[in-house]
Coordinates of C-alpha atoms and ligand atoms in Angstrom, one line a residue:
M1 CA -53.2 -105.2 -30.8
S2 CA -51.5 -106.4 -27.8
L3 CA -49.3 -109.5 -27.9
P4 CA -50.3 -112.6 -26.1
E5 CA -48.4 -113.4 -22.9
P6 CA -45.7 -116.1 -23.6
L7 CA -46.8 -119.5 -22.4
A8 CA -44.4 -119.4 -19.2
D9 CA -44.3 -121.3 -16.0
N10 CA -43.4 -119.9 -12.6
Y11 CA -39.7 -120.4 -13.3
G12 CA -39.7 -118.5 -16.5
R13 CA -39.5 -121.5 -18.8
T14 CA -41.4 -120.5 -22.0
H15 CA -43.3 -123.5 -23.5
G16 CA -43.4 -123.9 -27.2
D17 CA -43.3 -127.5 -27.8
L18 CA -46.2 -130.1 -27.6
R19 CA -45.9 -133.8 -27.6
V20 CA -49.3 -135.4 -28.6
S21 CA -49.8 -139.1 -28.0
V22 CA -52.1 -140.4 -30.8
T23 CA -52.7 -143.8 -29.2
D24 CA -51.4 -145.8 -26.3
R25 CA -51.2 -149.0 -28.5
C26 CA -48.0 -150.4 -30.0
N27 CA -47.0 -153.2 -32.3
L28 CA -44.0 -153.9 -30.2
R29 CA -43.9 -154.7 -26.3
C30 CA -40.5 -153.1 -25.2
Y31 CA -39.7 -154.1 -21.8
Y32 CA -38.5 -150.7 -20.8
C33 CA -41.6 -148.9 -21.8
M34 CA -44.6 -151.1 -20.7
P35 CA -45.3 -153.8 -18.4
V36 CA -44.3 -157.4 -19.1
E37 CA -47.6 -159.0 -18.2
G38 CA -51.2 -157.6 -18.6
V39 CA -50.5 -154.4 -20.6
E40 CA -54.0 -152.9 -20.9
F41 CA -54.8 -150.3 -23.8
R42 CA -57.7 -147.8 -23.6
P43 CA -61.1 -148.4 -25.4
H44 CA -61.1 -146.3 -28.7
A45 CA -64.0 -144.3 -27.3
A46 CA -61.5 -143.0 -24.4
I47 CA -59.0 -141.8 -27.0
L48 CA -59.2 -138.2 -28.4
S49 CA -60.6 -138.0 -32.0
F50 CA -58.5 -136.2 -34.5
E51 CA -61.0 -133.4 -34.2
E52 CA -60.4 -133.1 -30.5
I53 CA -56.6 -133.4 -31.0
E54 CA -56.9 -130.5 -33.6
R55 CA -59.1 -128.3 -31.3
L56 CA -56.4 -128.6 -28.3
V57 CA -53.7 -127.7 -31.0
R58 CA -55.4 -124.7 -32.2
A59 CA -55.8 -123.5 -28.7
A60 CA -52.3 -124.2 -27.7
A61 CA -50.8 -122.6 -30.9
R62 CA -52.7 -119.4 -30.2
L63 CA -50.8 -119.4 -26.8
G64 CA -47.4 -120.1 -28.5
I65 CA -47.0 -123.5 -29.1
R66 CA -45.0 -123.8 -32.3
K67 CA -43.6 -127.3 -32.5
L68 CA -45.6 -130.7 -32.4
R69 CA -44.2 -134.2 -32.0
L70 CA -46.6 -137.1 -32.7
T71 CA -45.9 -140.0 -30.6
G72 CA -47.3 -142.7 -28.7
G73 CA -47.7 -146.0 -28.2
E74 CA -46.9 -146.3 -31.9
P75 CA -48.1 -143.4 -33.8
L76 CA -48.4 -145.4 -37.0
V77 CA -50.9 -147.8 -35.6
R78 CA -53.4 -145.1 -35.3
K79 CA -55.7 -145.4 -38.3
G80 CA -55.6 -142.6 -40.7
V81 CA -52.6 -140.8 -38.9
C82 CA -51.5 -139.1 -42.2
R83 CA -54.9 -137.4 -42.2
L84 CA -54.1 -136.1 -38.7
V85 CA -50.8 -134.8 -39.7
E86 CA -52.4 -132.9 -42.6
M87 CA -55.0 -131.3 -40.3
L88 CA -52.3 -130.2 -37.7
A89 CA -49.9 -129.0 -40.6
V90 CA -52.5 -126.0 -41.5
V91 CA -53.0 -124.9 -38.0
P92 CA -52.1 -121.2 -37.7
G93 CA -48.7 -120.8 -35.8
I94 CA -47.7 -124.5 -36.0
E95 CA -44.3 -124.2 -37.6
E96 CA -43.0 -127.9 -37.3
I97 CA -44.3 -131.4 -37.1
A98 CA -42.1 -134.2 -36.0
M99 CA -42.9 -137.9 -35.1
T100 CA -41.3 -140.6 -33.0
T101 CA -41.9 -144.0 -34.3
N102 CA -40.5 -147.6 -33.9
G103 CA -40.2 -147.9 -37.6
A104 CA -41.8 -151.3 -38.0
L105 CA -44.5 -149.9 -40.3
L106 CA -42.3 -147.1 -42.0
A107 CA -41.7 -149.0 -45.3
E108 CA -45.3 -148.4 -46.0
Y109 CA -45.6 -144.9 -44.4
A110 CA -42.6 -143.1 -45.0
P111 CA -43.5 -141.3 -48.2
R112 CA -46.9 -140.5 -47.0
L113 CA -45.8 -139.1 -43.9
A114 CA -43.3 -136.7 -45.6
A115 CA -45.9 -135.7 -48.1
A116 CA -48.6 -135.0 -45.2
G117 CA -46.1 -132.5 -43.6
V118 CA -43.8 -134.4 -41.0
G119 CA -40.5 -132.9 -41.2
R120 CA -38.4 -134.4 -38.6
L121 CA -38.6 -138.3 -37.8
N122 CA -37.2 -140.0 -34.8
I123 CA -36.8 -143.7 -35.1
S124 CA -36.2 -146.0 -32.2
L125 CA -33.5 -148.5 -32.6
D126 CA -31.9 -150.4 -29.6
T127 CA -30.0 -153.1 -31.5
L128 CA -29.1 -154.4 -34.8
D129 CA -29.0 -158.0 -33.5
R130 CA -32.2 -159.9 -34.2
R131 CA -31.9 -162.1 -31.2
R132 CA -31.5 -159.2 -28.9
F133 CA -34.3 -157.3 -30.6
I134 CA -36.7 -159.9 -29.8
E135 CA -35.5 -160.0 -26.1
I136 CA -36.1 -156.5 -25.9
S137 CA -39.3 -155.9 -27.8
R138 CA -40.7 -159.4 -27.7
C139 CA -41.4 -159.0 -31.3
D140 CA -39.4 -160.3 -34.4
D141 CA -39.7 -157.1 -36.2
L142 CA -36.0 -156.1 -36.7
P143 CA -36.1 -156.7 -40.6
R144 CA -39.1 -154.7 -40.9
V145 CA -37.5 -151.7 -39.0
L146 CA -34.5 -151.8 -41.0
E147 CA -36.7 -151.5 -44.1
G148 CA -38.5 -148.8 -42.5
I149 CA -35.4 -146.8 -41.8
A150 CA -34.2 -147.3 -45.6
A151 CA -37.6 -146.1 -46.6
A152 CA -37.4 -143.1 -44.3
C153 CA -34.0 -142.3 -45.7
R154 CA -35.4 -142.2 -49.2
A155 CA -38.4 -140.2 -48.3
G156 CA -36.8 -136.6 -48.0
F157 CA -37.5 -135.8 -44.4
R158 CA -35.6 -132.6 -43.4
Q159 CA -34.0 -134.4 -40.3
L160 CA -33.8 -138.0 -39.5
K161 CA -32.4 -139.4 -36.0
L162 CA -32.2 -142.7 -34.3
N163 CA -33.1 -143.2 -30.7
T164 CA -31.4 -145.8 -28.5
V165 CA -32.5 -146.3 -24.6
A166 CA -29.5 -146.7 -22.7
I167 CA -29.5 -149.6 -20.3
R168 CA -26.7 -151.1 -18.3
G169 CA -25.9 -154.6 -19.0
R170 CA -27.4 -154.3 -22.5
T171 CA -26.6 -151.3 -24.5
E172 CA -22.8 -151.5 -24.0
E173 CA -22.8 -154.3 -26.6
D174 CA -25.1 -152.6 -29.1
A175 CA -23.6 -149.0 -28.8
V176 CA -20.7 -149.5 -31.2
P177 CA -22.6 -151.4 -34.0
L178 CA -25.5 -148.8 -33.8
A179 CA -23.0 -145.9 -33.9
L180 CA -21.3 -147.5 -37.1
F181 CA -24.6 -148.0 -38.5
A182 CA -25.7 -144.4 -38.1
R183 CA -22.3 -143.1 -39.4
E184 CA -22.9 -145.1 -42.6
L185 CA -26.4 -143.7 -43.0
G186 CA -25.4 -140.2 -42.1
V187 CA -28.0 -139.8 -39.5
E188 CA -27.5 -138.8 -35.6
L189 CA -27.8 -141.3 -33.1
R190 CA -29.1 -140.3 -29.7
F191 CA -28.9 -142.3 -26.5
I192 CA -31.6 -141.8 -23.9
E193 CA -30.7 -142.6 -20.5
F194 CA -33.0 -145.5 -19.2
M195 CA -35.7 -143.6 -17.2
P196 CA -38.3 -144.9 -14.3
A197 CA -41.1 -144.9 -16.9
D198 CA -41.5 -148.7 -17.7
G199 CA -44.7 -149.0 -16.3
G200 CA -43.5 -151.7 -13.8
D201 CA -40.6 -152.2 -11.4
R202 CA -37.7 -153.0 -13.7
W203 CA -36.0 -149.7 -13.5
T204 CA -33.4 -149.1 -10.9
S205 CA -30.7 -146.4 -10.8
H206 CA -28.0 -149.0 -11.2
R207 CA -29.6 -150.0 -14.7
V208 CA -29.1 -146.5 -16.2
L209 CA -26.1 -146.5 -18.8
H210 CA -24.9 -142.9 -18.2
G211 CA -24.0 -140.9 -21.2
E212 CA -20.5 -140.5 -20.5
E213 CA -20.0 -144.1 -20.2
I214 CA -21.2 -144.5 -23.8
L215 CA -18.9 -141.7 -25.0
N216 CA -16.0 -143.7 -23.5
I217 CA -17.3 -147.0 -25.2
L218 CA -17.5 -145.2 -28.6
G219 CA -14.4 -143.2 -28.2
K220 CA -12.3 -146.2 -27.7
A221 CA -13.8 -148.4 -30.4
I222 CA -14.4 -145.9 -33.1
G223 CA -12.4 -142.9 -32.4
P224 CA -12.3 -139.5 -30.6
L225 CA -15.4 -137.4 -30.0
E226 CA -15.7 -133.5 -29.7
P227 CA -18.5 -131.5 -28.5
V228 CA -20.8 -129.9 -31.0
P229 CA -22.0 -126.1 -30.2
E230 CA -25.6 -126.3 -29.7
P231 CA -27.6 -123.4 -31.5
D232 CA -30.8 -124.2 -29.8
S233 CA -30.5 -123.5 -26.1
R234 CA -33.6 -125.7 -25.4
A235 CA -32.4 -128.8 -27.0
P236 CA -32.5 -132.0 -24.6
A237 CA -29.5 -133.5 -26.3
V238 CA -26.0 -132.6 -25.7
R239 CA -24.1 -133.5 -29.0
Y240 CA -20.6 -135.0 -29.9
R241 CA -19.3 -135.5 -33.2
F242 CA -16.4 -138.1 -34.4
A243 CA -13.4 -136.0 -34.9
D244 CA -13.1 -137.7 -38.4
G245 CA -16.2 -135.8 -39.2
R246 CA -18.4 -138.8 -39.6
G247 CA -21.3 -139.1 -37.4
I248 CA -23.0 -137.2 -34.7
I249 CA -23.9 -138.8 -31.3
G250 CA -26.5 -137.1 -29.0
L251 CA -26.7 -137.8 -25.2
I252 CA -30.2 -137.3 -23.4
R253 CA -29.0 -137.5 -19.8
T254 CA -32.4 -137.4 -18.1
V255 CA -31.0 -139.2 -15.1
S256 CA -27.4 -138.2 -14.9
A257 CA -27.7 -134.4 -15.9
P258 CA -31.4 -133.5 -15.9
F259 CA -32.2 -130.6 -18.3
C260 CA -35.4 -129.5 -16.4
D261 CA -34.1 -125.9 -16.3
R262 CA -34.5 -125.7 -20.1
C263 CA -37.7 -127.7 -20.6
G264 CA -40.5 -126.2 -22.6
R265 CA -42.4 -129.2 -23.5
L266 CA -46.1 -130.1 -22.7
R267 CA -47.7 -133.6 -23.3
L268 CA -51.0 -134.5 -24.4
T269 CA -51.8 -138.2 -23.7
A270 CA -53.8 -140.3 -26.1
E271 CA -56.7 -140.3 -23.6
G272 CA -56.7 -136.4 -23.4
E273 CA -54.8 -135.4 -20.4
L274 CA -52.2 -132.6 -20.5
R275 CA -49.0 -133.4 -18.6
N276 CA -46.4 -130.9 -17.9
C277 CA -43.6 -133.4 -17.3
I278 CA -43.1 -137.2 -17.8
F279 CA -42.7 -137.6 -14.1
S280 CA -45.5 -135.7 -12.7
S281 CA -48.5 -137.4 -11.5
E282 CA -50.7 -134.2 -11.9
R283 CA -53.0 -134.1 -15.1
W284 CA -55.3 -131.5 -16.7
D285 CA -58.5 -133.0 -18.2
V286 CA -58.6 -132.0 -21.8
R287 CA -61.2 -134.6 -22.9
G288 CA -63.6 -133.9 -20.1
L289 CA -63.5 -130.3 -20.9
V290 CA -63.9 -130.7 -24.7
R291 CA -66.7 -133.4 -24.4
G292 CA -68.4 -131.4 -21.7
G293 CA -68.8 -128.4 -24.1
G294 CA -66.1 -126.2 -22.7
S295 CA -65.3 -123.0 -24.6
D296 CA -62.0 -122.2 -26.2
D297 CA -61.3 -119.6 -23.6
A298 CA -61.7 -122.6 -21.0
L299 CA -59.4 -124.7 -22.9
A300 CA -56.7 -122.0 -23.1
E301 CA -56.9 -121.4 -19.4
L302 CA -56.6 -125.2 -18.9
I303 CA -53.3 -125.2 -21.1
R304 CA -52.1 -122.1 -18.8
Q305 CA -52.9 -124.0 -15.7
A306 CA -50.8 -127.1 -16.8
V307 CA -47.9 -124.8 -17.6
R308 CA -48.2 -122.7 -14.5
G309 CA -48.4 -126.0 -12.4
K310 CA -45.0 -127.2 -13.7
K311 CA -42.7 -128.0 -10.9
K312 CA -39.0 -127.0 -10.8
R313 CA -37.4 -130.4 -11.5
H314 CA -38.7 -133.8 -12.3
G315 CA -42.3 -133.1 -11.8
C316 CA -42.2 -133.0 -8.0
D317 CA -41.5 -130.7 -5.2
N318 CA -38.3 -132.4 -3.8
G319 CA -36.7 -132.7 -7.4
V320 CA -35.9 -136.4 -6.8
L321 CA -36.4 -138.6 -9.6
A322 CA -39.0 -141.1 -9.0
P323 CA -40.9 -143.8 -11.0
T324 CA -43.8 -142.6 -13.2
D325 CA -47.4 -143.7 -12.3
R326 CA -47.6 -145.1 -15.8
G327 CA -45.5 -146.4 -18.5
M328 CA -44.2 -144.3 -21.4
H329 CA -46.5 -145.9 -23.9
R330 CA -49.5 -144.4 -21.9
I331 CA -47.7 -141.0 -21.3
G332 CA -46.3 -140.6 -24.8
G333 CA -42.5 -140.6 -25.3
Ligands
LIG401 N1 -43.4 -145.9 -30.5 C1 -42.7 -144.9 -30.9 C2 -41.3 -145.3 -30.6 O1 -40.9 -146.5 -30.2 O2 -40.2 -144.6 -31.0 C3 -42.9 -143.8 -30.1 C4 -43.3 -144.0 -28.5 S1 -41.8 -144.4 -27.5 C5 -42.6 -144.4 -25.9 C6 -40.9 -143.0 -27.7 C7 -39.5 -143.1 -27.3 O3 -39.4 -143.3 -25.8 C8 -38.6 -144.2 -27.8 O4 -37.7 -143.9 -28.4 C9 -38.5 -145.1 -26.6 O5 -37.3 -145.8 -26.8 C10 -38.4 -144.3 -25.4 N2 -38.6 -144.8 -24.1 C11 -39.7 -145.6 -23.9 N3 -39.7 -146.2 -22.7 C12 -38.4 -145.6 -22.1 C13 -37.7 -145.4 -20.9 N4 -38.3 -146.1 -19.8 N5 -36.5 -144.8 -20.7 C14 -36.1 -144.0 -21.8 N6 -36.6 -143.9 -23.0 C15 -37.8 -144.5 -23.0

């Protein structure tokens, strides 16, 4: 029997990761992720059903996708999401299911997610200050998020990480308390440079707090950091550890040091479009194909086309980072 061709694009990047957005809805309103005014959500009928997501995942797994990350919007606001995890966990070829969440509903969900098959969990946390949390998310949910993080620590996930969006003029003040908190918990803290994916016009390159500036702030306030050798050559984060052995800091330098050359990710939006890059405006219509009676072979070809269509850098021909046509909540973070 011949082995299937690897799911590679025209630049030799093999694709093994699929990010599945299960909803565009969210219980927070973070200003860096969605428009401040008039955010619109898709009607339920426009969102892929669990069975439609599973069908796409089966086709993708046959082509070589091994890792899934469920995201959104906020994945935990999608009713029955644990059932979806169970359905995807038994798809042949799928080796790992991860999730990214804002944590507000985790106190209730953490044990069920771990039992259903989520192995790795990333929790977004931009500040430990309640007033600042409200300014960022326009919701007073910090106490619930902290309860959720505590529940996740108890639930026995294989890996837990905290994610912070690094924004100039804001994150400088939060970086040290967050790093001390993560050290205390024994979880990795990752800073993601603010990307032009806010669904509006608040992003400017000046508002990106670069990874090296964060290292500087943490190094001065807490102690020296040293690089951690990365066993996974595909990992988006470059990692550092405090020299005293307590705490890992990851930097996702999408803006200041893009990692497009090692990107092996595809994205499925909640409304059933495949995208090969956050910043690309090209989409491949899974929902239309599945609802129009398309065959599994046609679905496989659509996935291959999406991979083959991937541009060299930042989803475009000239490689210049440009704002997305949609906010992250609609693309899936
Ligand atoms: N609701 C979940 C959450 O908050 O983690 C999952 C979806 S959210 C879109 C996924 C990740 O994208 C979060 O860590 C969030 O902070 C990050 N994110 C959203 N907008 C961003 C932006 N403009 N730049 C960088 N990261 C962003």
